[in-house]
PDB file of C-alpha atoms in Angstrom:
ATOM      1  CA  LEU A  20     113.603  22.479 -55.095  1.00 86.00           C
ATOM      2  CA  GLU A  21     110.081  21.903 -54.905  1.00 89.00           C
ATOM      3  CA  LEU A  22     108.174  18.996 -56.257  1.00 85.00           C
ATOM      4  CA  PRO A  23     104.572  19.007 -57.351  1.00 88.00           C
ATOM      5  CA  GLU A  24     101.773  17.442 -55.581  1.00 90.00           C
ATOM      6  CA  SER A  25     100.429  13.707 -57.392  1.00 87.00           C
ATOM      7  CA  ARG A  26      98.871  11.034 -56.675  1.00 90.00           C
ATOM      8  CA  GLU A  27     100.599   7.704 -55.048  1.00 89.00           C
ATOM      9  CA  TRP A  28     100.417   5.044 -58.393  1.00 85.00           C
ATOM     10  CA  SER A  29      98.712   2.022 -57.998  1.00 80.00           C
ATOM     11  CA  ILE A  30     100.320  -1.613 -57.419  1.00 75.00           C
ATOM     12  CA  THR A  31      99.643  -2.578 -61.082  1.00 74.00           C
ATOM     13  CA  GLU A  32     101.235   0.485 -62.548  1.00 80.00           C
ATOM     14  CA  ARG A  33     104.086   0.603 -60.038  1.00 84.00           C
ATOM     15  CA  CYS A  34     104.688  -2.588 -61.039  1.00 80.00           C
ATOM     16  CA  HIS A  35     104.774  -1.555 -64.856  1.00 78.00           C
ATOM     17  CA  ASN A  36     106.552   1.903 -64.378  1.00 83.00           C
ATOM     18  CA  GLU A  37     109.369  -0.389 -62.543  1.00 84.00           C
ATOM     19  CA  HIS A  38     109.680  -2.744 -65.591  1.00 80.00           C
ATOM     20  CA  VAL A  39     109.387  -0.048 -68.348  1.00 82.00           C
ATOM     21  CA  ALA A  40     112.724   1.859 -66.131  1.00 88.00           C
ATOM     22  CA  VAL A  41     115.163  -0.943 -64.945  1.00 87.00           C
ATOM     23  CA  GLY A  42     113.533  -3.739 -66.787  1.00 79.00           C
ATOM     24  CA  ARG A  43     112.872  -5.887 -63.671  1.00 79.00           C
ATOM     25  CA  TYR A  44     109.814  -5.097 -60.830  1.00 79.00           C
ATOM     26  CA  LEU A  45     111.093  -4.149 -57.506  1.00 84.00           C
ATOM     27  CA  SER A  46     107.968  -3.675 -55.477  1.00 83.00           C
ATOM     28  CA  GLY A  47     106.454  -6.963 -56.019  1.00 82.00           C
ATOM     29  CA  HIS A  48     105.347  -8.791 -59.325  1.00 85.00           C
ATOM     30  CA  PRO A  49     101.953  -8.276 -61.001  1.00 86.00           C
ATOM     31  CA  LEU A  50     100.720 -11.512 -60.694  1.00 89.00           C
ATOM     32  CA  ASP A  51     100.755 -11.066 -57.067  1.00 88.00           C
ATOM     33  CA  ALA A  52      97.445  -9.582 -57.650  1.00 86.00           C
ATOM     34  CA  PHE A  53      95.852 -12.824 -59.097  1.00 89.00           C
ATOM     35  CA  LYS A  54      96.848 -15.784 -57.217  1.00 89.00           C
ATOM     36  CA  SER A  55      93.830 -16.890 -56.525  1.00 89.00           C
ATOM     37  CA  GLU A  56      92.587 -17.049 -59.830  1.00 90.00           C
ATOM     38  CA  LEU A  57      95.864 -18.179 -61.436  1.00 91.00           C
ATOM     39  CA  GLU A  58      94.972 -21.135 -59.309  1.00 90.00           C
ATOM     40  CA  THR A  59      91.522 -21.621 -60.194  1.00 89.00           C
ATOM     41  CA  ALA A  60      92.177 -21.005 -63.766  1.00 88.00           C
ATOM     42  CA  GLY A  61      94.853 -24.111 -62.849  1.00 90.00           C
ATOM     43  CA  ALA A  62      97.764 -22.487 -64.380  1.00 91.00           C
ATOM     44  CA  VAL A  63     101.036 -23.448 -62.555  1.00 90.00           C
ATOM     45  CA  THR A  64     104.734 -21.882 -62.316  1.00 87.00           C
ATOM     46  CA  ARG A  65     107.335 -22.476 -64.892  1.00 89.00           C
ATOM     47  CA  ARG A  66     109.547 -24.294 -62.311  1.00 86.00           C
ATOM     48  CA  LYS A  67     106.775 -27.062 -61.941  1.00 86.00           C
ATOM     49  CA  ILE A  68     106.340 -27.787 -65.883  1.00 83.00           C
ATOM     50  CA  GLU A  69     109.852 -28.215 -65.870  1.00 80.00           C
ATOM     51  CA  LYS A  70     110.099 -30.278 -62.873  1.00 79.00           C
ATOM     52  CA  GLN A  71     108.196 -32.996 -65.265  1.00 74.00           C
ATOM     53  CA  PRO A  72     110.555 -36.416 -65.510  1.00 68.00           C
ATOM     54  CA  ALA A  73     113.278 -35.792 -67.513  1.00 62.00           C
ATOM     55  CA  ALA A  74     111.696 -38.599 -70.012  1.00 58.00           C
ATOM     56  CA  ILE A  75     109.006 -36.381 -71.309  1.00 64.00           C
ATOM     57  CA  ARG A  76     110.765 -33.647 -73.394  1.00 68.00           C
ATOM     58  CA  LYS A  77     107.506 -32.151 -74.389  1.00 76.00           C
ATOM     59  CA  ALA A  78     105.759 -31.073 -71.218  1.00 80.00           C
ATOM     60  CA  VAL A  79     102.537 -29.192 -71.184  1.00 85.00           C
ATOM     61  CA  GLY A  80     101.124 -26.727 -68.854  1.00 88.00           C
ATOM     62  CA  ARG A  81      99.255 -23.554 -68.212  1.00 93.00           C
ATOM     63  CA  ILE A  82     100.735 -20.242 -66.283  1.00 94.00           C
ATOM     64  CA  GLY A  83     100.142 -16.838 -65.479  1.00 94.00           C
ATOM     65  CA  VAL A  84     102.150 -14.075 -66.994  1.00 94.00           C
ATOM     66  CA  VAL A  85     102.235 -10.757 -67.715  1.00 92.00           C
ATOM     67  CA  PHE A  86     102.788  -9.589 -71.726  1.00 93.00           C
ATOM     68  CA  ALA A  87     105.540  -7.460 -72.244  1.00 90.00           C
ATOM     69  CA  ALA A  88     105.910  -7.565 -76.361  1.00 92.00           C
ATOM     70  CA  LYS A  89     106.232  -9.157 -79.509  1.00 96.00           C
ATOM     71  CA  LYS A  90     108.365  -9.357 -82.296  1.00 96.00           C
ATOM     72  CA  GLU A  91     106.521 -10.849 -85.557  1.00 95.00           C
ATOM     73  CA  LYS A  92     108.076 -12.776 -88.000  1.00 95.00           C
ATOM     74  CA  LEU A  93     107.278 -14.385 -91.452  1.00 93.00           C
ATOM     75  CA  SER A  94     108.441 -17.932 -92.169  1.00 92.00           C
ATOM     76  CA  GLN A  95     109.835 -19.575 -94.757  1.00 92.00           C
ATOM     77  CA  ARG A  96     106.476 -20.512 -96.179  1.00 92.00           C
ATOM     78  CA  GLY A  97     104.888 -17.242 -95.561  1.00 92.00           C
ATOM     79  CA  SER A  98     102.952 -18.197 -92.389  1.00 93.00           C
ATOM     80  CA  LYS A  99     103.175 -15.572 -89.431  1.00 95.00           C
ATOM     81  CA  PHE A 100     104.911 -16.246 -86.129  1.00 95.00           C
ATOM     82  CA  ALA A 101     106.468 -14.206 -83.481  1.00 96.00           C
ATOM     83  CA  PHE A 102     108.601 -13.792 -80.336  1.00 97.00           C
ATOM     84  CA  LEU A 103     106.857 -12.843 -77.122  1.00 97.00           C
ATOM     85  CA  SER A 104     108.401 -10.871 -74.086  1.00 95.00           C
ATOM     86  CA  LEU A 105     106.680 -12.397 -71.170  1.00 93.00           C
ATOM     87  CA  SER A 106     107.263 -12.364 -67.416  1.00 90.00           C
ATOM     88  CA  ASP A 107     106.153 -14.659 -65.088  1.00 91.00           C
ATOM     89  CA  LEU A 108     106.862 -14.904 -60.490  1.00 87.00           C
ATOM     90  CA  GLN A 109     110.182 -16.655 -61.845  1.00 87.00           C
ATOM     91  CA  GLY A 110     111.330 -13.630 -63.967  1.00 85.00           C
ATOM     92  CA  ASN A 111     111.543 -12.956 -67.391  1.00 88.00           C
ATOM     93  CA  PHE A 112     111.185 -15.634 -70.379  1.00 92.00           C
ATOM     94  CA  GLU A 113     110.582 -15.476 -73.875  1.00 95.00           C
ATOM     95  CA  ALA A 114     108.223 -17.944 -76.155  1.00 96.00           C
ATOM     96  CA  VAL A 115     107.084 -18.240 -79.554  1.00 97.00           C
ATOM     97  CA  ILE A 116     103.769 -18.357 -80.822  1.00 97.00           C
ATOM     98  CA  PHE A 117     102.503 -19.274 -84.349  1.00 95.00           C
ATOM     99  CA  GLU A 118     100.307 -18.142 -86.355  1.00 94.00           C
ATOM    100  CA  ASP A 119      96.490 -19.109 -85.173  1.00 92.00           C
ATOM    101  CA  GLY A 120      97.536 -18.401 -81.927  1.00 93.00           C
ATOM    102  CA  LEU A 121      98.623 -15.238 -82.689  1.00 93.00           C
ATOM    103  CA  GLU A 122      95.664 -14.198 -84.737  1.00 94.00           C
ATOM    104  CA  SER A 123      93.449 -15.519 -81.730  1.00 93.00           C
ATOM    105  CA  ALA A 124      95.210 -13.345 -79.380  1.00 95.00           C
ATOM    106  CA  ARG A 125      95.841  -9.922 -80.739  1.00 93.00           C
ATOM    107  CA  ASP A 126      93.239  -8.063 -78.708  1.00 94.00           C
ATOM    108  CA  VAL A 127      95.029  -9.761 -75.427  1.00 95.00           C
ATOM    109  CA  MET A 128      98.633  -8.834 -76.244  1.00 96.00           C
ATOM    110  CA  ILE A 129      98.911  -5.174 -74.743  1.00 92.00           C
ATOM    111  CA  PRO A 130     102.120  -4.329 -72.723  1.00 89.00           C
ATOM    112  CA  GLY A 131     101.371  -4.950 -68.992  1.00 86.00           C
ATOM    113  CA  ALA A 132      98.350  -7.193 -69.279  1.00 90.00           C
ATOM    114  CA  VAL A 133      98.076 -10.543 -67.335  1.00 91.00           C
ATOM    115  CA  LEU A 134      97.453 -13.038 -69.207  1.00 94.00           C
ATOM    116  CA  VAL A 135      96.833 -16.995 -69.085  1.00 95.00           C
ATOM    117  CA  ALA A 136      99.171 -19.063 -71.364  1.00 95.00           C
ATOM    118  CA  ASP A 137      98.637 -22.785 -72.230  1.00 94.00           C
ATOM    119  CA  VAL A 138     101.905 -23.735 -73.262  1.00 94.00           C
ATOM    120  CA  GLU A 139     104.048 -26.371 -74.569  1.00 92.00           C
ATOM    121  CA  ALA A 140     107.686 -26.345 -72.468  1.00 89.00           C
ATOM    122  CA  GLN A 141     110.408 -28.133 -75.084  1.00 86.00           C
ATOM    123  CA  ARG A 142     113.195 -29.352 -73.019  1.00 80.00           C
ATOM    124  CA  THR A 143     116.817 -29.932 -74.574  1.00 77.00           C
ATOM    125  CA  SER A 144     120.026 -30.683 -71.808  1.00 74.00           C
ATOM    126  CA  ALA A 145     120.569 -26.776 -72.170  1.00 78.00           C
ATOM    127  CA  GLU A 146     117.398 -25.071 -71.849  1.00 82.00           C
ATOM    128  CA  THR A 147     113.602 -25.378 -71.843  1.00 86.00           C
ATOM    129  CA  ARG A 148     111.771 -23.599 -74.714  1.00 90.00           C
ATOM    130  CA  TYR A 149     108.233 -22.394 -74.775  1.00 93.00           C
ATOM    131  CA  LEU A 150     105.811 -22.649 -77.357  1.00 94.00           C
ATOM    132  CA  VAL A 151     102.270 -21.244 -76.693  1.00 96.00           C
ATOM    133  CA  ARG A 152      99.485 -22.768 -77.959  1.00 95.00           C
ATOM    134  CA  GLN A 153      96.799 -20.248 -76.546  1.00 94.00           C
ATOM    135  CA  LEU A 154      96.712 -16.593 -74.730  1.00 95.00           C
ATOM    136  CA  ARG A 155      94.054 -15.307 -73.047  1.00 93.00           C
ATOM    137  CA  ALA A 156      92.653 -12.459 -70.638  1.00 92.00           C
ATOM    138  CA  ILE A 157      92.596 -14.264 -67.434  1.00 87.00           C
ATOM    139  CA  SER A 158      88.680 -13.239 -67.044  1.00 84.00           C
ATOM    140  CA  ASP A 159      88.605 -14.957 -70.100  1.00 85.00           C
ATOM    141  CA  VAL A 160      90.098 -18.400 -68.496  1.00 78.00           C
ATOM    142  CA  LYS A 161      87.636 -20.991 -66.256  1.00 69.00           C
ATOM    143  CA  ALA A 162      89.230 -23.684 -64.173  1.00 62.00           C
ATOM    144  CA  PRO A 163      90.093 -26.740 -66.139  1.00 62.00           C
ATOM    145  CA  GLU A 164      87.217 -29.544 -65.303  1.00 59.00           C
ATOM    146  CA  LYS A 165      88.528 -32.392 -63.155  1.00 56.00           C
ATOM    147  CA  LYS A 166      88.577 -35.625 -64.436  1.00 52.00           C
ATOM    148  CA  THR A 167      86.520 -38.317 -62.678  1.00 49.00           C
ATOM    149  CA  ALA A 168      86.884 -41.981 -62.551  1.00 47.00           C
ATOM    150  CA  PRO A 169      83.591 -43.771 -64.523  1.00 48.00           C
ATOM    151  CA  ARG A 170      81.368 -45.049 -62.457  1.00 49.00           C
ATOM    152  CA  THR A 171      80.674 -49.589 -62.938  1.00 46.00           C
ATOM    153  CA  ARG A 172      77.397 -50.523 -62.385  1.00 47.00           C
ATOM    154  CA  ARG A 173      77.324 -53.638 -60.070  1.00 48.00           C
TER     155      ARG A 173
END
């Protein structure tokens, strides 16, 4: 059996095709190539958000994700929302995004796109649910401003 010559896939193409074929990344994760940009943008892992004190039922954070798909729905009041299929370094997960965030993120919701999600994690005893407040391309995210203590005059 003779196979035709073909070019080697980039790591991004390889990861995407692995995910399409088997539902998992095998050779690495697309976010691996963006670790420094994610760190600069103030992104943390889902694990870090979930490990906030148990007294905090709603934790807020920024995470790097790979967009996979969306399922749009209409609420009983007629507002649009969507269930998003996302992936981060911990694996695949689902999140909800409501109309304002959905409309502003339409241009970046491309399967395989590396994005930054500002999320609210709502914890119950059984699970953590993610609500995406804002979803942006990694290139559009600036580093968070550092808070400094106010100066006092003497």
